[in-house]
Short mmCIF file of C-alpha atoms and ligand atoms in Angstrom, two decimals:
data_model
loop_
_atom_site.label_atom_id
_atom_site.label_comp_id
_atom_site.label_asym_id
_atom_site.label_seq_id
_atom_site.Cartn_x
_atom_site.Cartn_y
_atom_site.Cartn_z
CA MET A 206 -5.43 26.45 -42.06
CA LYS A 207 -3.49 29.70 -42.22
CA ARG A 208 -3.69 32.80 -40.06
CA LYS A 209 -4.19 35.99 -42.07
CA ASN A 210 -2.78 39.33 -41.04
CA LEU A 211 -3.62 42.66 -42.62
CA MET A 212 -1.08 45.45 -42.78
CA THR A 213 -2.64 47.16 -45.78
CA PRO A 214 -3.63 50.85 -45.66
CA GLY A 215 -7.30 49.91 -45.67
CA PRO A 216 -8.94 47.74 -44.72
CA SER A 217 -6.89 47.48 -41.57
CA PRO A 218 -7.37 44.86 -38.81
CA VAL A 219 -10.57 44.82 -36.74
CA PRO A 220 -9.83 44.00 -33.09
CA SER A 221 -11.86 41.39 -31.19
CA PHE A 222 -13.56 43.97 -28.95
CA LEU A 223 -15.01 45.60 -32.07
CA ARG A 224 -15.93 42.28 -33.67
CA GLU A 225 -17.91 41.61 -30.49
CA ALA A 226 -19.66 44.96 -30.87
CA LEU A 227 -20.43 44.05 -34.49
CA ALA A 228 -21.92 40.70 -33.40
CA LYS A 229 -24.53 42.28 -31.12
CA GLU A 230 -28.19 41.89 -31.95
CA ILE A 231 -29.35 44.71 -34.19
CA ILE A 232 -31.51 47.47 -32.72
CA HIS A 233 -33.98 49.82 -34.37
CA HIS A 234 -32.65 53.20 -35.40
CA ARG A 235 -35.67 55.36 -34.56
CA THR A 236 -35.27 54.77 -30.84
CA ASP A 237 -33.79 56.64 -27.90
CA GLU A 238 -31.31 53.79 -27.50
CA PHE A 239 -29.87 54.35 -30.98
CA ARG A 240 -30.04 58.16 -30.75
CA SER A 241 -28.00 57.98 -27.57
CA ILE A 242 -25.35 55.85 -29.33
CA LEU A 243 -25.31 58.25 -32.27
CA ALA A 244 -24.91 61.18 -29.85
CA ASP A 245 -21.80 59.46 -28.44
CA VAL A 246 -20.53 58.88 -31.97
CA HIS A 247 -21.02 62.54 -32.90
CA GLN A 248 -19.16 63.67 -29.77
CA GLY A 249 -16.43 61.06 -30.27
CA LEU A 250 -15.84 62.17 -33.86
CA GLN A 251 -15.63 65.83 -32.79
CA ASN A 252 -12.96 64.84 -30.23
CA LEU A 253 -11.03 62.85 -32.81
CA LEU A 254 -11.15 65.72 -35.34
CA PHE A 255 -10.54 68.46 -32.76
CA THR A 256 -13.59 70.34 -33.97
CA LYS A 257 -16.80 71.88 -32.72
CA ASN A 258 -18.29 71.58 -36.23
CA PRO A 259 -20.91 68.91 -36.81
CA VAL A 260 -19.52 65.63 -38.15
CA VAL A 261 -22.15 63.67 -40.09
CA VAL A 262 -21.97 59.90 -40.57
CA LEU A 263 -22.79 58.60 -44.06
CA SER A 264 -23.41 55.00 -45.11
CA ALA A 265 -20.74 54.64 -47.80
CA SER A 266 -17.03 53.99 -48.06
CA GLY A 267 -14.79 57.06 -47.87
CA THR A 268 -15.25 58.01 -51.52
CA GLY A 269 -18.97 58.55 -50.80
CA ALA A 270 -18.08 61.41 -48.45
CA MET A 271 -15.67 62.83 -51.05
CA GLU A 272 -18.48 62.84 -53.61
CA ALA A 273 -20.92 64.32 -51.06
CA ALA A 274 -18.48 67.18 -50.42
CA VAL A 275 -18.23 68.00 -54.12
CA SER A 276 -21.92 67.64 -55.00
CA ASN A 277 -23.10 69.68 -51.99
CA LEU A 278 -20.57 72.51 -51.75
CA PHE A 279 -20.34 73.60 -55.37
CA SER A 280 -22.24 74.59 -58.48
CA LYS A 281 -21.62 73.89 -62.18
CA GLY A 282 -18.56 75.73 -63.42
CA ASP A 283 -17.24 76.59 -59.95
CA LYS A 284 -13.46 76.88 -59.92
CA VAL A 285 -11.58 74.57 -57.53
CA VAL A 286 -7.92 73.68 -57.11
CA ALA A 287 -7.28 69.95 -56.65
CA ILE A 288 -3.89 68.97 -55.27
CA SER A 289 -2.85 65.92 -57.22
CA GLY A 290 0.19 63.98 -56.08
CA GLY A 291 -1.15 60.45 -56.15
CA LYS A 292 -4.14 58.23 -56.72
CA PHE A 293 -6.38 59.95 -54.17
CA GLY A 294 -5.58 63.51 -55.20
CA GLN A 295 -6.48 62.34 -58.71
CA ARG A 296 -9.78 61.12 -57.32
CA TRP A 297 -10.67 64.67 -56.24
CA THR A 298 -10.00 65.81 -59.81
CA GLU A 299 -12.11 63.00 -61.27
CA ILE A 300 -15.08 63.63 -58.97
CA ALA A 301 -14.96 67.40 -59.52
CA ASN A 302 -14.74 66.89 -63.31
CA ASN A 303 -17.71 64.51 -63.26
CA PHE A 304 -19.78 67.20 -61.52
CA SER A 305 -18.79 69.77 -64.20
CA LEU A 306 -16.59 71.95 -62.00
CA ASP A 307 -13.77 73.99 -63.46
CA VAL A 308 -10.84 72.05 -62.00
CA ILE A 309 -7.35 73.45 -61.78
CA GLU A 310 -5.19 70.41 -61.18
CA PHE A 311 -2.15 71.32 -59.08
CA LYS A 312 0.14 68.46 -60.02
CA ILE A 313 3.11 67.39 -57.96
CA ASN A 314 5.48 64.47 -58.40
CA TRP A 315 4.20 61.30 -56.76
CA GLY A 316 6.00 60.98 -53.44
CA ASN A 317 6.32 64.73 -52.92
CA ALA A 318 4.12 67.02 -50.85
CA PRO A 319 2.80 70.31 -52.26
CA GLU A 320 5.02 73.33 -51.61
CA PRO A 321 2.90 76.00 -49.88
CA LYS A 322 4.61 78.80 -51.89
CA LYS A 323 3.62 77.15 -55.17
CA LEU A 324 0.05 76.68 -54.04
CA GLU A 325 -0.04 80.34 -53.09
CA LYS A 326 1.12 81.19 -56.63
CA VAL A 327 -1.61 79.05 -58.22
CA LEU A 328 -4.23 80.81 -56.10
CA ASN A 329 -2.80 84.23 -56.96
CA GLU A 330 -2.91 83.45 -60.66
CA ASN A 331 -6.52 82.22 -60.58
CA GLN A 332 -9.33 84.42 -59.35
CA ASN A 333 -12.52 83.21 -57.68
CA VAL A 334 -11.31 79.80 -56.60
CA LYS A 335 -14.04 78.37 -54.38
CA ALA A 336 -12.03 75.61 -52.71
CA VAL A 337 -8.76 73.77 -52.40
CA LEU A 338 -9.31 70.00 -52.43
CA THR A 339 -6.46 68.23 -50.69
CA THR A 340 -5.38 65.11 -48.80
CA LEU A 341 -4.02 64.64 -45.28
CA CYS A 342 -2.17 61.41 -46.06
CA GLU A 343 -1.87 60.61 -49.78
CA THR A 344 -2.05 56.85 -49.26
CA SER A 345 -0.73 55.87 -52.69
CA THR A 346 2.64 57.43 -51.85
CA ALA A 347 2.36 57.39 -48.00
CA THR A 348 2.95 61.15 -47.95
CA VAL A 349 1.54 63.56 -45.37
CA TYR A 350 0.71 67.04 -46.64
CA ASP A 351 1.16 70.28 -44.68
CA THR A 352 -2.57 70.70 -44.14
CA GLU A 353 -2.15 73.60 -41.71
CA SER A 354 -0.37 75.72 -44.36
CA ILE A 355 -2.69 74.60 -47.15
CA ALA A 356 -5.78 75.59 -45.14
CA LYS A 357 -4.24 78.96 -44.30
CA ILE A 358 -3.38 79.69 -47.94
CA ALA A 359 -6.87 78.65 -49.07
CA LYS A 360 -8.44 80.91 -46.46
CA SER A 361 -6.42 83.97 -47.40
CA ALA A 362 -7.47 83.46 -51.03
CA GLY A 363 -11.13 83.40 -49.94
CA ALA A 364 -11.47 79.68 -50.66
CA ILE A 365 -12.51 76.85 -48.35
CA SER A 366 -10.27 73.86 -47.65
CA VAL A 367 -11.62 70.33 -48.14
CA VAL A 368 -9.36 67.61 -46.75
CA ASP A 369 -9.48 63.89 -47.51
CA ALA A 370 -8.31 62.41 -44.19
CA ILE A 371 -9.58 58.91 -44.99
CA SER A 372 -6.31 57.14 -44.20
CA GLY A 373 -4.58 59.80 -42.12
CA LEU A 374 -7.20 60.33 -39.42
CA GLY A 375 -6.02 58.97 -36.09
CA GLN A 376 -2.32 58.79 -36.99
CA ASP A 377 -1.33 61.97 -38.81
CA LYS A 378 -1.80 65.18 -36.83
CA LEU A 379 -4.97 67.08 -37.73
CA LEU A 380 -6.33 70.02 -35.73
CA THR A 381 -9.46 70.88 -37.70
CA ASP A 382 -10.57 74.03 -35.85
CA GLN A 383 -7.15 75.37 -34.88
CA TRP A 384 -5.98 75.04 -38.50
CA GLU A 385 -9.36 76.37 -39.76
CA VAL A 386 -9.97 73.42 -42.05
CA ASP A 387 -13.50 73.76 -43.45
CA VAL A 388 -14.37 70.23 -44.46
CA VAL A 389 -12.75 66.95 -43.41
CA VAL A 390 -13.81 63.59 -44.86
CA SER A 391 -12.83 60.18 -43.53
CA GLY A 392 -13.88 56.54 -43.48
CA SER A 393 -14.26 53.58 -41.14
CA GLN A 394 -11.78 50.97 -42.41
CA LYS A 395 -8.42 52.62 -41.78
CA GLY A 396 -7.49 54.37 -38.52
CA LEU A 397 -10.88 53.61 -36.97
CA MET A 398 -10.36 49.82 -36.95
CA LEU A 399 -13.77 48.97 -38.43
CA PRO A 400 -14.87 47.18 -41.59
CA PRO A 401 -15.54 49.39 -44.65
CA GLY A 402 -18.97 50.95 -44.96
CA LEU A 403 -19.05 54.25 -43.07
CA SER A 404 -17.73 57.68 -43.96
CA PHE A 405 -17.67 60.94 -42.03
CA LEU A 406 -17.75 64.59 -42.99
CA SER A 407 -17.17 67.65 -40.80
CA ILE A 408 -18.35 71.03 -41.99
CA SER A 409 -17.54 74.60 -40.88
CA ASP A 410 -20.01 77.50 -40.80
CA LYS A 411 -18.35 79.01 -43.86
CA ALA A 412 -18.73 75.76 -45.80
CA LYS A 413 -22.35 75.47 -44.68
CA GLU A 414 -23.11 78.73 -46.47
CA LEU A 415 -22.00 77.11 -49.74
CA LEU A 416 -24.63 74.36 -49.29
CA GLU A 417 -27.33 76.99 -49.83
CA LYS A 418 -25.92 77.99 -53.23
CA SER A 419 -25.08 74.58 -54.66
CA ASP A 420 -27.04 73.64 -57.81
CA LEU A 421 -25.55 70.19 -58.42
CA PRO A 422 -27.81 67.11 -58.35
CA LYS A 423 -27.91 65.09 -55.12
CA TYR A 424 -30.41 63.02 -53.25
CA TYR A 425 -28.99 60.33 -50.95
CA PHE A 426 -25.94 62.42 -50.08
CA ASP A 427 -27.82 65.61 -49.26
CA LEU A 428 -25.71 67.29 -46.59
CA LYS A 429 -28.34 69.88 -45.67
CA LYS A 430 -30.66 67.03 -44.70
CA ALA A 431 -27.87 65.12 -42.94
CA ILE A 432 -26.84 68.19 -40.91
CA SER A 433 -30.40 69.01 -39.94
CA LYS A 434 -30.93 65.42 -38.71
CA HIS A 435 -27.55 65.52 -36.95
CA GLU A 436 -28.97 68.14 -34.55
CA THR A 437 -31.36 65.56 -33.09
CA ASN A 438 -28.89 62.65 -33.36
CA ASP A 439 -30.81 61.20 -36.26
CA THR A 440 -30.08 60.33 -39.89
CA PRO A 441 -32.21 61.01 -42.99
CA TYR A 442 -32.28 57.33 -44.02
CA THR A 443 -31.61 53.98 -42.33
CA PRO A 444 -28.02 54.24 -41.07
CA ALA A 445 -25.63 51.27 -41.10
CA VAL A 446 -26.82 50.54 -37.53
CA THR A 447 -24.37 47.74 -36.76
CA LEU A 448 -21.34 49.72 -37.92
CA VAL A 449 -22.49 52.80 -35.99
CA VAL A 450 -22.81 50.75 -32.78
CA ALA A 451 -19.26 49.43 -33.26
CA LEU A 452 -18.04 52.93 -34.16
CA ALA A 453 -19.17 54.16 -30.75
CA ALA A 454 -16.95 51.49 -29.16
CA ALA A 455 -14.02 52.31 -31.46
CA LEU A 456 -14.20 56.04 -30.71
CA ASP A 457 -14.49 55.38 -27.00
CA ALA A 458 -11.31 53.27 -27.09
CA ILE A 459 -9.39 55.80 -29.22
CA ASN A 460 -10.41 58.80 -27.11
CA LYS A 461 -9.60 56.93 -23.88
CA GLU A 462 -6.09 56.13 -25.12
CA GLY A 463 -5.84 59.75 -26.25
CA VAL A 464 -5.71 61.03 -29.82
CA LYS A 465 -2.46 62.92 -29.29
CA ALA A 466 -0.82 59.94 -27.56
CA ARG A 467 -1.81 57.85 -30.58
CA TRP A 468 -0.27 60.40 -33.01
CA GLU A 469 3.01 60.01 -31.12
CA LYS A 470 2.76 56.23 -31.10
CA PHE A 471 2.25 56.03 -34.87
CA GLU A 472 4.89 58.66 -35.59
CA LYS A 473 7.34 56.42 -33.74
CA LEU A 474 6.22 53.33 -35.71
CA ALA A 475 6.65 55.29 -38.93
CA LYS A 476 10.17 56.38 -37.95
CA ALA A 477 10.95 52.77 -37.01
CA ALA A 478 9.69 51.46 -40.37
CA GLN A 479 11.68 54.08 -42.31
CA SER A 480 14.80 53.26 -40.39
CA ALA A 481 14.30 49.49 -40.79
CA ALA A 482 13.87 49.84 -44.57
CA LYS A 483 17.10 51.83 -44.83
CA ALA A 484 18.93 49.12 -42.86
CA LEU A 485 17.99 46.74 -45.70
CA GLY A 486 19.57 49.08 -48.24
CA LEU A 487 16.16 50.29 -49.43
CA THR A 488 14.86 53.84 -49.81
CA ILE A 489 11.68 55.58 -48.71
CA LEU A 490 9.56 56.90 -51.57
CA SER A 491 8.14 59.93 -49.83
CA SER A 492 9.90 63.20 -49.14
CA ARG A 493 7.39 63.81 -46.32
CA PRO A 494 6.51 60.37 -44.93
CA SER A 495 3.16 59.83 -43.23
CA ALA A 496 2.59 58.42 -39.74
CA SER A 497 -0.12 56.14 -41.21
CA ALA A 498 1.85 54.09 -43.73
CA THR A 499 5.35 53.69 -45.16
CA ALA A 500 6.10 53.35 -48.89
CA ILE A 501 9.39 51.61 -49.62
CA LYS A 502 11.01 51.52 -53.04
CA MET A 503 12.04 48.10 -54.30
CA PRO A 504 15.39 47.57 -56.03
CA GLU A 505 15.23 47.81 -59.88
CA ASN A 506 15.43 44.02 -60.34
CA ILE A 507 12.63 43.17 -57.89
CA LYS A 508 8.94 43.56 -58.71
CA SER A 509 7.03 44.69 -55.65
CA SER A 510 3.97 42.65 -56.71
CA GLN A 511 6.09 39.52 -56.34
CA VAL A 512 7.12 40.49 -52.80
CA VAL A 513 3.49 41.23 -51.89
CA LYS A 514 2.36 37.91 -53.38
CA ILE A 515 4.94 35.75 -51.57
CA LEU A 516 4.20 37.50 -48.26
CA ARG A 517 0.51 36.80 -48.69
CA ASP A 518 0.69 33.26 -50.10
CA LYS A 519 3.47 31.88 -47.95
CA TYR A 520 3.06 33.78 -44.70
CA GLY A 521 -0.54 35.04 -44.71
CA LEU A 522 0.58 38.66 -44.37
CA SER A 523 -1.06 41.28 -46.59
CA ILE A 524 0.77 44.50 -47.34
CA ALA A 525 0.10 46.72 -50.37
CA GLY A 526 2.04 47.19 -53.59
CA GLY A 527 2.10 50.34 -55.70
CA GLN A 528 -0.80 51.77 -57.66
CA ALA A 529 -0.85 53.21 -61.20
CA GLN A 530 2.61 54.64 -62.10
CA LEU A 531 4.07 53.09 -58.93
CA LYS A 532 2.84 49.59 -59.76
CA ASP A 533 5.64 47.07 -59.11
CA LYS A 534 7.91 49.85 -57.84
CA ILE A 535 7.00 50.10 -54.14
CA ILE A 536 5.57 48.21 -51.21
CA ARG A 537 3.36 49.98 -48.66
CA ILE A 538 3.15 48.91 -45.03
CA ALA A 539 0.35 50.35 -42.90
CA HIS A 540 0.75 51.36 -39.27
CA MET A 541 -2.69 52.61 -38.38
CA GLY A 542 -5.67 51.76 -36.22
CA TRP A 543 -5.09 48.45 -34.41
CA ILE A 544 -1.63 47.78 -35.90
CA ASN A 545 1.13 47.93 -33.29
CA ALA A 546 4.89 47.57 -32.78
CA GLN A 547 4.74 43.76 -32.56
CA ASP A 548 2.99 43.64 -35.94
CA LEU A 549 5.69 45.81 -37.46
CA ILE A 550 8.47 43.62 -36.05
CA ALA A 551 6.81 40.47 -37.43
CA CYS A 552 6.26 42.22 -40.76
CA PHE A 553 9.92 43.15 -41.22
CA SER A 554 11.05 39.70 -40.15
CA LEU A 555 8.88 38.13 -42.86
CA LEU A 556 9.88 40.84 -45.33
CA GLU A 557 13.52 39.91 -44.74
CA ALA A 558 12.67 36.27 -45.51
CA VAL A 559 10.93 37.23 -48.76
CA LEU A 560 13.63 39.69 -49.85
CA LYS A 561 16.22 36.91 -49.33
CA GLU A 562 14.09 34.61 -51.45
CA VAL A 563 13.94 37.08 -54.35
CA GLY A 564 17.68 37.69 -54.20
CA HIS A 565 18.10 41.01 -52.39
CA GLN A 566 21.26 41.13 -50.30
CA PHE A 567 21.50 42.47 -46.77
CA LYS A 568 22.61 41.35 -43.32
CA THR A 569 19.99 39.09 -41.73
CA GLY A 570 18.20 40.77 -38.84
CA SER A 571 19.50 44.24 -39.67
CA SER A 572 16.02 45.73 -40.07
CA LEU A 573 14.91 44.15 -36.79
CA MET A 574 17.85 45.66 -34.95
CA ARG A 575 16.89 49.15 -36.16
CA LEU A 576 13.22 48.57 -35.30
CA GLU A 577 14.11 47.56 -31.77
CA GLU A 578 16.41 50.55 -31.35
CA VAL A 579 13.67 52.98 -32.37
CA ILE A 580 10.78 51.22 -30.63
CA TYR A 581 12.43 50.27 -27.36
CA GLY A 582 14.71 53.32 -27.31
C1 LIG B 218 -8.72 54.56 -48.88
C2 LIG B 218 -8.70 55.98 -49.33
C3 LIG B 218 -9.73 56.52 -50.09
C4 LIG B 218 -10.84 55.68 -50.65
O1 LIG B 218 -11.73 55.35 -49.72
P1 LIG B 218 -12.79 54.18 -49.97
O2 LIG B 218 -13.20 53.91 -48.57
O3 LIG B 218 -12.06 53.08 -50.65
O4 LIG B 218 -13.88 54.75 -50.78
C5 LIG B 218 -9.70 57.85 -50.43
N1 LIG B 218 -8.67 58.63 -50.04
C6 LIG B 218 -7.65 58.15 -49.32
C7 LIG B 218 -6.54 59.07 -48.93
C8 LIG B 218 -7.63 56.81 -48.94
O5 LIG B 218 -6.60 56.33 -48.25
#
């Protein structure tokens, strides 16, 4: 028998109070009881996103909401700029290409964040751009983008901003209305502490106007239908009832603790993780590290997949390796949702054990000392 711990950037751990909510007897969705729960969910999501815009709940993993955004906001041949600095920025490009949009891929080096000035230039050089598709936390590189500036630049070019906040929501700062972000998408299995299966999408008045013009095919993910049902705390089709019931409990807990207090908590964990990695003679991949996860470069002679494998097989701890061009180059440690300081301390202790085993040299306990200094002050 071995205990398993998840410190991957999705899925992230599901606390016992939410597993209890998930274990409740199922209820019917066309009832006042369910509509009242969904009303709480809608309000809770608006609090979490700092928005007055409707936030619809879709039964799909996060990518479903990304696809819904593309298929509902645009028409064939519409020009969009997709910021591509990792696996998930690439996903925006892929979805938009599959729906026959005219995609301008704004490529940046993996690990970097887009420079607002350069984005401005791209938008100046291309007329009639309908939207900028971007990411709050690019999970593949654990990089947080300057969403406030990106949204502002998009707006002054007459474009809407569409932000993938699937991993960042709850840890990385996001003020949807204050920053005038038009569309935010997220999912259940990262900062929200739930199993995979739900996604969310908030939509501004300006973005709603685009729904009327869109000529792309859609049926299940029809946002006009979803928004119209949202007004009466209903859904067009059978929602994932059990997950929605647990989501109400998750949002209640998050909003009670305070969204801003949680941003600070995770920012501190991120700083602690960065500092701990450096104490081991390692470097941080990102030039603008996220509060949701930390990507650490492995030394040339050590394959990150080996570190991930030993951690999982020997100690029951799951962290993530690198994806695509970063395969075997980095490890990624999540600090989101239910993950706390104790988890991070245990993680670095085990990481030290594994790094010793694969031949990396450092002073035993040095990462733990730095963690304690940052966490306990
Ligand atoms: C996890 C993640 C996704 C993919 O979401 P799924 O729930 O796997 O569909 C998309 N974007 C980002 C930034 C993510 O972290």
